[in-house]
Amino acid sequence: MRTMSGDQVEAAVASCTAALRTAVDRDWEAVDAAGLDWSCRTTALQIAQAVTKYAGQLAARAPHRLPLNLTLPEGTDNAGLLQVIEATGALLAAAVRTAPPGVRAFHPYPFGSADREGFAAMCVTEALLHTHDITRGLGLPYEPPADLAASALAWLFPHVQPGPAPWPTLLWATGRGELPGRAPVTDWNWYNNLVIPTERLVLTGIRPAAADDLRLGGTGGFDWLDGGPYEGTREACSHLMKAYEAGVHRPEFGVFALVRPEDGRAVGGIGFHGAPDDERRVEIGYDLVPGARGNGYATEALRTLTQWALDRDDVDTVIATVERDNLPSQHVVGRAGFVRATVEEERTAQDTYDMDAGLLLYLRR
């Protein structure tokens, strides 16, 4: 699995400061960073300011934006600014390492919060991209370690189709470069994963980095009850990775781990089979590890995620298919508000959407 931790924070900051230290005697204020309205010095300060805010938000577990800002004493030279970047990177690395799994803090885009991996990934992305902007402005060569760019893409850009090499792909995805066969990017943002709380669970969006590990038999970074997810979750992650590799993955319509806040254990998976179709329908599926069954977790998760989808403007109907002899799952969908489709609706699903004749179709609108 592509890791994202304090180690990656430190590596990104080291890559940044090593590149900029070669031009520490230049006038950074007199030169604009490439593609930005900021000077090279202001852009370097932006790295330190952003990382300071990330460290503060995560360390405080802040549910809102903290009134944090970093300013430099008058007379601070470029060498001093680089030391500040190193110091703020160390602070964030420590905050990431000491934050328990699943802890989140406020970040506005796109779903209102980020976890420790998200804050680490945002730091890596800020450091790499703004170092690129500064070095281009100063006329210096710069290419960070490929594994840092690859990790940033896998953790923070789940909507971006992987390219032939991670660094050019990250530059293209952020409007800083071109990729053969792809249109230029003029508007971009990153994606922290979506989390949706229920009464007893947190539905935690699974990123491509974690999904890739899960499909290959790993844990995806989760502490699973009974030693691992049920096979359906691994299969769902395989479908997620196919969509990601094809460039059609929509993170909010991906796969979620069912995590119990009381002990941090993952007890199952739930998710969509893809984005809504032209008829504004989306299919949902779920499973639980055997030791978690019989507690109502599946019903709770299914009811919550279905309602989340129906509250959107692009979904009118959520569908679920269940094997004819799977009575427990039929009871779950019924308790979650789904109703059995009519014979005509099932026949249409079989003829038009290749639904297996051995499955029952349930709908919730």
mmCIF file of C-alpha atoms in Angstrom:
data_model
loop_
_atom_site.group_PDB
_atom_site.id
_atom_site.type_symbol
_atom_site.label_atom_id
_atom_site.label_comp_id
_atom_site.label_asym_id
_atom_site.label_seq_id
_atom_site.Cartn_x
_atom_site.Cartn_y
_atom_site.Cartn_z
ATOM 1 C CA MET A 1 0.000 0.000 0.000
ATOM 2 C CA ARG A 2 1.220 3.522 -0.756
ATOM 3 C CA THR A 3 1.923 4.876 2.695
ATOM 4 C CA MET A 4 1.145 8.378 3.940
ATOM 5 C CA SER A 5 2.597 9.236 7.324
ATOM 6 C CA GLY A 6 4.996 11.520 9.143
ATOM 7 C CA ASP A 7 7.813 9.964 7.123
ATOM 8 C CA GLN A 8 6.322 11.282 3.885
ATOM 9 C CA VAL A 9 5.848 14.728 5.453
ATOM 10 C CA GLU A 10 9.528 14.850 6.390
ATOM 11 C CA ALA A 11 10.619 13.556 2.984
ATOM 12 C CA ALA A 12 8.558 16.180 1.142
ATOM 13 C CA VAL A 13 9.925 18.992 3.301
ATOM 14 C CA ALA A 14 13.481 17.691 2.800
ATOM 15 C CA SER A 15 12.932 17.622 -0.976
ATOM 16 C CA CYS A 16 11.621 21.191 -0.850
ATOM 17 C CA THR A 17 14.391 22.683 1.277
ATOM 18 C CA ALA A 18 17.181 20.851 -0.558
ATOM 19 C CA ALA A 19 16.012 22.279 -3.887
ATOM 20 C CA LEU A 20 15.519 25.824 -2.579
ATOM 21 C CA ARG A 21 18.742 25.922 -0.592
ATOM 22 C CA THR A 22 20.690 25.946 -3.873
ATOM 23 C CA ALA A 23 19.298 29.448 -4.517
ATOM 24 C CA VAL A 24 19.256 30.794 -0.979
ATOM 25 C CA ASP A 25 21.354 33.841 -2.012
ATOM 26 C CA ARG A 26 18.899 34.891 -4.753
ATOM 27 C CA ASP A 27 16.288 37.651 -4.315
ATOM 28 C CA TRP A 28 13.126 35.584 -3.990
ATOM 29 C CA GLU A 29 10.921 38.620 -3.532
ATOM 30 C CA ALA A 30 11.873 40.054 -6.920
ATOM 31 C CA VAL A 31 10.850 36.932 -8.873
ATOM 32 C CA ASP A 32 7.324 35.582 -9.295
ATOM 33 C CA ALA A 33 6.667 31.885 -8.775
ATOM 34 C CA ALA A 34 5.662 30.215 -12.036
ATOM 35 C CA GLY A 35 1.930 30.353 -12.702
ATOM 36 C CA LEU A 36 1.141 32.272 -9.495
ATOM 37 C CA ASP A 37 0.519 35.870 -8.511
ATOM 38 C CA TRP A 38 2.908 35.428 -5.578
ATOM 39 C CA SER A 39 6.613 36.075 -5.413
ATOM 40 C CA CYS A 40 8.898 33.110 -4.825
ATOM 41 C CA ARG A 41 9.372 34.229 -1.227
ATOM 42 C CA THR A 42 5.633 34.567 -0.588
ATOM 43 C CA THR A 43 5.119 31.122 -2.084
ATOM 44 C CA ALA A 44 7.773 29.628 0.211
ATOM 45 C CA LEU A 45 6.089 31.300 3.170
ATOM 46 C CA GLN A 46 2.777 29.815 1.997
ATOM 47 C CA ILE A 47 4.247 26.324 2.427
ATOM 48 C CA ALA A 48 5.176 27.083 6.045
ATOM 49 C CA GLN A 49 1.827 28.750 6.754
ATOM 50 C CA ALA A 50 -0.199 25.869 5.329
ATOM 51 C CA VAL A 51 1.796 23.233 7.189
ATOM 52 C CA THR A 52 1.486 25.201 10.443
ATOM 53 C CA LYS A 53 -2.292 25.255 10.054
ATOM 54 C CA TYR A 54 -2.422 21.537 9.263
ATOM 55 C CA ALA A 55 -0.357 20.717 12.350
ATOM 56 C CA GLY A 56 -2.513 22.913 14.577
ATOM 57 C CA GLN A 57 -5.813 21.583 13.258
ATOM 58 C CA LEU A 58 -4.774 17.952 13.647
ATOM 59 C CA ALA A 59 -3.064 18.359 17.028
ATOM 60 C CA ALA A 60 -6.109 20.143 18.470
ATOM 61 C CA ARG A 61 -8.607 17.777 16.756
ATOM 62 C CA ALA A 62 -10.307 21.078 15.915
ATOM 63 C CA PRO A 63 -13.864 20.778 14.521
ATOM 64 C CA HIS A 64 -13.609 24.274 13.046
ATOM 65 C CA ARG A 65 -10.953 26.489 11.510
ATOM 66 C CA LEU A 66 -8.481 27.661 14.158
ATOM 67 C CA PRO A 67 -7.311 31.313 14.071
ATOM 68 C CA LEU A 68 -3.735 30.301 13.292
ATOM 69 C CA ASN A 69 -1.321 32.229 11.115
ATOM 70 C CA LEU A 70 2.443 32.334 10.746
ATOM 71 C CA THR A 71 4.404 35.533 10.254
ATOM 72 C CA LEU A 72 8.159 36.066 10.084
ATOM 73 C CA PRO A 73 10.143 38.677 12.022
ATOM 74 C CA GLU A 74 11.402 41.526 9.906
ATOM 75 C CA GLY A 75 14.813 40.748 8.489
ATOM 76 C CA THR A 76 14.313 36.976 8.216
ATOM 77 C CA ASP A 77 16.414 35.881 5.262
ATOM 78 C CA ASN A 78 15.798 32.991 2.867
ATOM 79 C CA ALA A 79 17.892 30.613 4.956
ATOM 80 C CA GLY A 80 15.766 31.459 7.979
ATOM 81 C CA LEU A 81 12.597 30.870 5.992
ATOM 82 C CA LEU A 82 13.810 27.408 5.011
ATOM 83 C CA GLN A 83 14.467 26.630 8.666
ATOM 84 C CA VAL A 84 10.887 27.639 9.438
ATOM 85 C CA ILE A 85 9.613 25.263 6.719
ATOM 86 C CA GLU A 86 11.681 22.469 8.272
ATOM 87 C CA ALA A 87 10.355 23.269 11.741
ATOM 88 C CA THR A 88 6.720 23.352 10.674
ATOM 89 C CA GLY A 89 7.184 20.085 8.791
ATOM 90 C CA ALA A 90 8.565 18.485 11.946
ATOM 91 C CA LEU A 91 5.557 19.717 13.912
ATOM 92 C CA LEU A 92 3.116 18.205 11.436
ATOM 93 C CA ALA A 93 5.078 14.947 11.236
ATOM 94 C CA ALA A 94 4.832 14.669 15.030
ATOM 95 C CA ALA A 95 1.117 15.468 14.982
ATOM 96 C CA VAL A 96 0.505 12.803 12.333
ATOM 97 C CA ARG A 97 2.492 10.184 14.235
ATOM 98 C CA THR A 98 0.724 10.811 17.538
ATOM 99 C CA ALA A 99 -2.830 11.099 16.172
ATOM 100 C CA PRO A 100 -4.827 7.889 16.698
ATOM 101 C CA PRO A 101 -6.330 6.193 13.634
ATOM 102 C CA GLY A 102 -9.612 7.730 12.577
ATOM 103 C CA VAL A 103 -9.103 11.068 14.343
ATOM 104 C CA ARG A 104 -10.296 13.920 12.144
ATOM 105 C CA ALA A 105 -10.132 17.695 12.205
ATOM 106 C CA PHE A 106 -11.654 20.476 10.169
ATOM 107 C CA HIS A 107 -10.611 21.094 6.589
ATOM 108 C CA PRO A 108 -13.062 22.733 4.221
ATOM 109 C CA TYR A 109 -12.632 20.716 1.041
ATOM 110 C CA PRO A 110 -14.531 18.831 0.006
ATOM 111 C CA PHE A 111 -16.387 17.171 2.896
ATOM 112 C CA GLY A 112 -15.424 19.317 5.884
ATOM 113 C CA SER A 113 -12.721 17.240 7.564
ATOM 114 C CA ALA A 114 -9.480 15.318 7.101
ATOM 115 C CA ASP A 115 -7.763 12.502 8.970
ATOM 116 C CA ARG A 116 -4.075 12.204 9.794
ATOM 117 C CA GLU A 117 -3.270 10.721 6.380
ATOM 118 C CA GLY A 118 -5.196 13.526 4.711
ATOM 119 C CA PHE A 119 -3.257 16.248 6.504
ATOM 120 C CA ALA A 120 0.011 14.483 5.679
ATOM 121 C CA ALA A 121 -0.999 14.191 2.017
ATOM 122 C CA MET A 122 -1.964 17.868 1.833
ATOM 123 C CA CYS A 123 1.448 18.836 3.222
ATOM 124 C CA VAL A 124 3.229 16.618 0.704
ATOM 125 C CA THR A 125 1.191 18.105 -2.126
ATOM 126 C CA GLU A 126 1.734 21.705 -0.996
ATOM 127 C CA ALA A 127 5.480 21.180 -0.573
ATOM 128 C CA LEU A 128 6.034 19.447 -3.894
ATOM 129 C CA LEU A 129 3.877 21.731 -6.010
ATOM 130 C CA HIS A 130 5.008 25.031 -4.542
ATOM 131 C CA THR A 131 8.639 23.968 -4.734
ATOM 132 C CA HIS A 132 7.975 23.323 -8.407
ATOM 133 C CA ASP A 133 6.428 26.782 -8.759
ATOM 134 C CA ILE A 134 9.375 28.467 -7.035
ATOM 135 C CA THR A 135 12.117 26.564 -8.863
ATOM 136 C CA ARG A 136 10.483 27.244 -12.222
ATOM 137 C CA GLY A 137 10.340 30.928 -11.355
ATOM 138 C CA LEU A 138 14.005 30.883 -10.389
ATOM 139 C CA GLY A 139 15.015 28.793 -13.389
ATOM 140 C CA LEU A 140 16.128 25.790 -11.324
ATOM 141 C CA PRO A 141 15.604 22.077 -12.074
ATOM 142 C CA TYR A 142 13.351 20.159 -9.722
ATOM 143 C CA GLU A 143 11.827 16.697 -9.657
ATOM 144 C CA PRO A 144 10.826 15.146 -6.331
ATOM 145 C CA PRO A 145 11.033 11.442 -5.508
ATOM 146 C CA ALA A 146 8.480 9.598 -7.625
ATOM 147 C CA ASP A 147 7.091 7.698 -4.627
ATOM 148 C CA LEU A 148 6.054 10.970 -2.940
ATOM 149 C CA ALA A 149 4.098 12.088 -5.990
ATOM 150 C CA ALA A 150 2.556 8.615 -6.323
ATOM 151 C CA SER A 151 1.447 8.616 -2.689
ATOM 152 C CA ALA A 152 -0.053 12.099 -3.010
ATOM 153 C CA LEU A 153 -2.090 10.951 -6.000
ATOM 154 C CA ALA A 154 -3.279 7.733 -4.354
ATOM 155 C CA TRP A 155 -4.353 9.441 -1.112
ATOM 156 C CA LEU A 156 -5.609 12.843 -2.252
ATOM 157 C CA PHE A 157 -6.533 12.609 -5.946
ATOM 158 C CA PRO A 158 -8.824 9.570 -6.215
ATOM 159 C CA HIS A 159 -10.644 11.159 -9.152
ATOM 160 C CA VAL A 160 -7.475 11.396 -11.271
ATOM 161 C CA GLN A 161 -6.636 8.535 -13.609
ATOM 162 C CA PRO A 162 -3.076 7.299 -13.044
ATOM 163 C CA GLY A 163 -0.690 8.381 -15.759
ATOM 164 C CA PRO A 164 2.535 6.999 -17.198
ATOM 165 C CA ALA A 165 4.573 8.552 -14.360
ATOM 166 C CA PRO A 166 3.367 10.043 -11.054
ATOM 167 C CA TRP A 167 5.132 13.430 -11.070
ATOM 168 C CA PRO A 168 3.962 14.538 -14.545
ATOM 169 C CA THR A 169 0.495 13.239 -13.646
ATOM 170 C CA LEU A 170 0.395 15.314 -10.453
ATOM 171 C CA LEU A 171 1.550 18.394 -12.353
ATOM 172 C CA TRP A 172 -1.119 17.828 -15.014
ATOM 173 C CA ALA A 173 -3.835 17.184 -12.407
ATOM 174 C CA THR A 174 -3.070 20.539 -10.756
ATOM 175 C CA GLY A 175 -2.944 22.597 -13.947
ATOM 176 C CA ARG A 176 0.857 22.752 -14.092
ATOM 177 C CA GLY A 177 1.651 20.531 -17.057
ATOM 178 C CA GLU A 178 0.405 18.512 -19.975
ATOM 179 C CA LEU A 179 -0.172 14.806 -20.514
ATOM 180 C CA PRO A 180 -0.528 13.294 -23.987
ATOM 181 C CA GLY A 181 -4.139 12.502 -24.789
ATOM 182 C CA ARG A 182 -5.593 14.493 -21.891
ATOM 183 C CA ALA A 183 -7.194 17.901 -21.963
ATOM 184 C CA PRO A 184 -5.510 20.673 -19.964
ATOM 185 C CA VAL A 185 -6.737 21.092 -16.387
ATOM 186 C CA THR A 186 -7.924 24.622 -15.623
ATOM 187 C CA ASP A 187 -9.782 24.033 -12.346
ATOM 188 C CA TRP A 188 -8.742 21.490 -9.746
ATOM 189 C CA ASN A 189 -8.880 20.492 -6.117
ATOM 190 C CA TRP A 190 -8.000 17.526 -3.967
ATOM 191 C CA TYR A 191 -10.329 15.129 -2.180
ATOM 192 C CA ASN A 192 -10.102 14.139 1.432
ATOM 193 C CA ASN A 193 -12.168 11.032 2.045
ATOM 194 C CA LEU A 194 -15.825 11.236 2.975
ATOM 195 C CA VAL A 195 -16.955 9.997 6.407
ATOM 196 C CA ILE A 196 -20.602 9.584 7.382
ATOM 197 C CA PRO A 197 -21.534 8.914 11.025
ATOM 198 C CA THR A 198 -24.385 6.668 12.070
ATOM 199 C CA GLU A 199 -25.629 5.986 15.595
ATOM 200 C CA ARG A 200 -22.942 3.379 16.339
ATOM 201 C CA LEU A 201 -20.618 3.482 13.320
ATOM 202 C CA VAL A 202 -18.557 5.762 11.142
ATOM 203 C CA LEU A 203 -18.767 4.986 7.434
ATOM 204 C CA THR A 204 -15.204 5.773 6.368
ATOM 205 C CA GLY A 205 -14.472 6.306 2.690
ATOM 206 C CA ILE A 206 -11.774 3.970 1.371
ATOM 207 C CA ARG A 207 -9.144 5.719 -0.767
ATOM 208 C CA PRO A 208 -7.479 4.072 -3.792
ATOM 209 C CA ALA A 209 -4.267 3.530 -1.774
ATOM 210 C CA ALA A 210 -6.216 1.516 0.806
ATOM 211 C CA ALA A 211 -8.484 -0.174 -1.751
ATOM 212 C CA ASP A 212 -5.458 -1.468 -3.658
ATOM 213 C CA ASP A 213 -4.097 -3.040 -0.477
ATOM 214 C CA LEU A 214 -7.474 -4.562 0.398
ATOM 215 C CA ARG A 215 -7.985 -6.131 -3.003
ATOM 216 C CA LEU A 216 -4.553 -7.763 -2.675
ATOM 217 C CA GLY A 217 -5.383 -9.293 0.707
ATOM 218 C CA GLY A 218 -4.154 -6.560 3.072
ATOM 219 C CA THR A 219 -5.967 -4.615 5.753
ATOM 220 C CA GLY A 220 -6.096 -1.255 3.978
ATOM 221 C CA GLY A 221 -4.822 0.296 7.197
ATOM 222 C CA PHE A 222 -7.944 -0.690 9.159
ATOM 223 C CA ASP A 223 -8.094 -2.800 12.324
ATOM 224 C CA TRP A 224 -10.572 -5.460 11.243
ATOM 225 C CA LEU A 225 -12.674 -7.551 13.563
ATOM 226 C CA ASP A 226 -12.001 -11.268 12.995
ATOM 227 C CA GLY A 227 -8.717 -10.475 11.233
ATOM 228 C CA GLY A 228 -9.959 -9.051 7.978
ATOM 229 C CA PRO A 229 -12.893 -7.989 5.821
ATOM 230 C CA TYR A 230 -15.389 -10.369 4.280
ATOM 231 C CA GLU A 231 -14.692 -11.277 0.661
ATOM 232 C CA GLY A 232 -17.365 -8.900 -0.644
ATOM 233 C CA THR A 233 -15.424 -5.894 0.607
ATOM 234 C CA ARG A 234 -12.270 -7.058 -1.173
ATOM 235 C CA GLU A 235 -14.257 -7.592 -4.372
ATOM 236 C CA ALA A 236 -15.800 -4.124 -4.069
ATOM 237 C CA CYS A 237 -12.317 -2.632 -3.663
ATOM 238 C CA SER A 238 -11.237 -4.448 -6.810
ATOM 239 C CA HIS A 239 -14.093 -2.764 -8.710
ATOM 240 C CA LEU A 240 -13.119 0.586 -7.139
ATOM 241 C CA MET A 241 -9.559 0.174 -8.416
ATOM 242 C CA LYS A 242 -10.761 -0.670 -11.916
ATOM 243 C CA ALA A 243 -12.798 2.543 -11.945
ATOM 244 C CA TYR A 244 -9.848 4.515 -10.556
ATOM 245 C CA GLU A 245 -7.460 3.122 -13.145
ATOM 246 C CA ALA A 246 -9.975 3.966 -15.869
ATOM 247 C CA GLY A 247 -10.373 7.517 -14.592
ATOM 248 C CA VAL A 248 -14.107 7.200 -13.845
ATOM 249 C CA HIS A 249 -14.013 6.762 -10.063
ATOM 250 C CA ARG A 250 -16.150 9.229 -8.110
ATOM 251 C CA PRO A 251 -14.953 9.138 -4.494
ATOM 252 C CA GLU A 252 -18.320 9.875 -2.913
ATOM 253 C CA PHE A 253 -19.786 6.842 -4.698
ATOM 254 C CA GLY A 254 -17.053 4.456 -3.654
ATOM 255 C CA VAL A 255 -16.601 1.939 -0.841
ATOM 256 C CA PHE A 256 -16.799 2.641 2.894
ATOM 257 C CA ALA A 257 -15.477 0.700 5.881
ATOM 258 C CA LEU A 258 -17.877 0.340 8.808
ATOM 259 C CA VAL A 259 -15.793 1.431 11.798
ATOM 260 C CA ARG A 260 -16.942 1.282 15.419
ATOM 261 C CA PRO A 261 -15.804 4.461 17.218
ATOM 262 C CA GLU A 262 -15.877 2.669 20.577
ATOM 263 C CA ASP A 263 -12.869 0.480 19.712
ATOM 264 C CA GLY A 264 -11.747 1.560 16.233
ATOM 265 C CA ARG A 265 -12.500 -1.881 14.761
ATOM 266 C CA ALA A 266 -13.774 -2.193 11.204
ATOM 267 C CA VAL A 267 -16.714 -4.623 11.096
ATOM 268 C CA GLY A 268 -17.719 -4.567 7.448
ATOM 269 C CA GLY A 269 -17.951 -2.708 4.183
ATOM 270 C CA ILE A 270 -20.647 -0.891 2.256
ATOM 271 C CA GLY A 271 -20.619 1.020 -0.976
ATOM 272 C CA PHE A 272 -21.938 1.778 -4.402
ATOM 273 C CA HIS A 273 -21.364 -0.117 -7.612
ATOM 274 C CA GLY A 274 -20.548 3.148 -9.361
ATOM 275 C CA ALA A 275 -21.857 6.649 -9.934
ATOM 276 C CA PRO A 276 -25.557 7.268 -10.669
ATOM 277 C CA ASP A 277 -26.638 6.301 -14.180
ATOM 278 C CA ASP A 278 -28.590 8.401 -16.666
ATOM 279 C CA GLU A 279 -31.814 7.474 -14.902
ATOM 280 C CA ARG A 280 -30.398 8.748 -11.581
ATOM 281 C CA ARG A 281 -30.197 5.247 -10.147
ATOM 282 C CA VAL A 282 -27.338 3.915 -8.055
ATOM 283 C CA GLU A 283 -26.775 0.385 -6.762
ATOM 284 C CA ILE A 284 -25.599 -0.344 -3.233
ATOM 285 C CA GLY A 285 -24.085 -3.422 -1.574
ATOM 286 C CA TYR A 286 -22.738 -4.352 1.847
ATOM 287 C CA ASP A 287 -21.274 -7.123 3.979
ATOM 288 C CA LEU A 288 -20.139 -7.757 7.558
ATOM 289 C CA VAL A 289 -17.398 -9.873 9.064
ATOM 290 C CA PRO A 290 -19.031 -12.925 10.671
ATOM 291 C CA GLY A 291 -18.326 -11.790 14.237
ATOM 292 C CA ALA A 292 -20.278 -8.556 13.736
ATOM 293 C CA ARG A 293 -23.464 -10.075 12.386
ATOM 294 C CA GLY A 294 -26.708 -10.034 14.301
ATOM 295 C CA ASN A 295 -26.157 -6.595 15.845
ATOM 296 C CA GLY A 296 -28.058 -4.471 13.314
ATOM 297 C CA TYR A 297 -24.898 -2.874 11.904
ATOM 298 C CA ALA A 298 -25.774 -3.651 8.279
ATOM 299 C CA THR A 299 -29.263 -2.176 8.612
ATOM 300 C CA GLU A 300 -27.912 0.942 10.294
ATOM 301 C CA ALA A 301 -25.224 1.491 7.671
ATOM 302 C CA LEU A 302 -27.518 0.724 4.736
ATOM 303 C CA ARG A 303 -30.254 3.048 5.977
ATOM 304 C CA THR A 304 -27.811 5.914 6.551
ATOM 305 C CA LEU A 305 -25.864 5.651 3.299
ATOM 306 C CA THR A 306 -29.046 5.199 1.266
ATOM 307 C CA GLN A 307 -30.567 8.325 2.781
ATOM 308 C CA TRP A 308 -27.328 10.219 2.117
ATOM 309 C CA ALA A 309 -27.589 9.272 -1.555
ATOM 310 C CA LEU A 310 -31.276 10.129 -1.855
ATOM 311 C CA ASP A 311 -30.667 13.546 -0.342
ATOM 312 C CA ARG A 312 -28.442 14.392 -3.328
ATOM 313 C CA ASP A 313 -29.711 16.077 -6.486
ATOM 314 C CA ASP A 314 -28.297 13.377 -8.774
ATOM 315 C CA VAL A 315 -29.985 10.320 -7.196
ATOM 316 C CA ASP A 316 -33.652 9.381 -7.380
ATOM 317 C CA THR A 317 -33.487 5.645 -6.723
ATOM 318 C CA VAL A 318 -31.160 3.355 -4.775
ATOM 319 C CA ILE A 319 -31.291 -0.303 -5.744
ATOM 320 C CA ALA A 320 -30.048 -3.452 -4.024
ATOM 321 C CA THR A 321 -29.943 -7.007 -5.296
ATOM 322 C CA VAL A 322 -30.145 -10.008 -2.965
ATOM 323 C CA GLU A 323 -29.836 -13.754 -3.568
ATOM 324 C CA ARG A 324 -33.180 -15.551 -3.383
ATOM 325 C CA ASP A 325 -32.048 -17.812 -0.557
ATOM 326 C CA ASN A 326 -30.356 -15.079 1.496
ATOM 327 C CA LEU A 327 -33.139 -14.393 3.952
ATOM 328 C CA PRO A 328 -31.009 -12.403 6.451
ATOM 329 C CA SER A 329 -29.997 -9.921 3.753
ATOM 330 C CA GLN A 330 -33.578 -9.644 2.557
ATOM 331 C CA HIS A 331 -34.564 -8.715 6.107
ATOM 332 C CA VAL A 332 -31.772 -6.098 6.215
ATOM 333 C CA VAL A 333 -32.952 -4.293 3.085
ATOM 334 C CA GLY A 334 -36.529 -4.428 4.306
ATOM 335 C CA ARG A 335 -35.630 -2.884 7.655
ATOM 336 C CA ALA A 336 -33.631 -0.209 5.806
ATOM 337 C CA GLY A 337 -36.741 0.919 3.923
ATOM 338 C CA PHE A 338 -36.313 -0.922 0.614
ATOM 339 C CA VAL A 339 -39.291 -2.553 -1.082
ATOM 340 C CA ARG A 340 -39.358 -5.475 -3.474
ATOM 341 C CA ALA A 341 -39.483 -4.455 -7.123
ATOM 342 C CA THR A 342 -42.415 -5.460 -9.270
ATOM 343 C CA VAL A 343 -42.153 -8.419 -11.639
ATOM 344 C CA GLU A 344 -41.989 -5.984 -14.555
ATOM 345 C CA GLU A 345 -39.188 -3.972 -12.908
ATOM 346 C CA GLU A 346 -37.193 -7.146 -12.254
ATOM 347 C CA ARG A 347 -37.685 -8.295 -15.846
ATOM 348 C CA THR A 348 -36.496 -4.905 -17.112
ATOM 349 C CA ALA A 349 -33.439 -5.130 -14.867
ATOM 350 C CA GLN A 350 -32.646 -8.579 -16.229
ATOM 351 C CA ASP A 351 -33.152 -7.608 -19.878
ATOM 352 C CA THR A 352 -31.665 -4.101 -19.846
ATOM 353 C CA TYR A 353 -29.079 -4.211 -17.070
ATOM 354 C CA ASP A 354 -28.079 -7.900 -17.193
ATOM 355 C CA MET A 355 -29.253 -8.576 -13.654
ATOM 356 C CA ASP A 356 -28.857 -12.234 -12.779
ATOM 357 C CA ALA A 357 -32.182 -14.065 -12.800
ATOM 358 C CA GLY A 358 -31.278 -15.623 -9.467
ATOM 359 C CA LEU A 359 -31.330 -12.238 -7.718
ATOM 360 C CA LEU A 360 -34.206 -10.304 -6.190
ATOM 361 C CA LEU A 361 -34.405 -6.563 -6.857
ATOM 362 C CA TYR A 362 -35.171 -4.090 -4.072
ATOM 363 C CA LEU A 363 -35.727 -0.353 -4.465
ATOM 364 C CA ARG A 364 -35.792 2.700 -2.267
ATOM 365 C CA ARG A 365 -36.872 6.046 -3.616
#
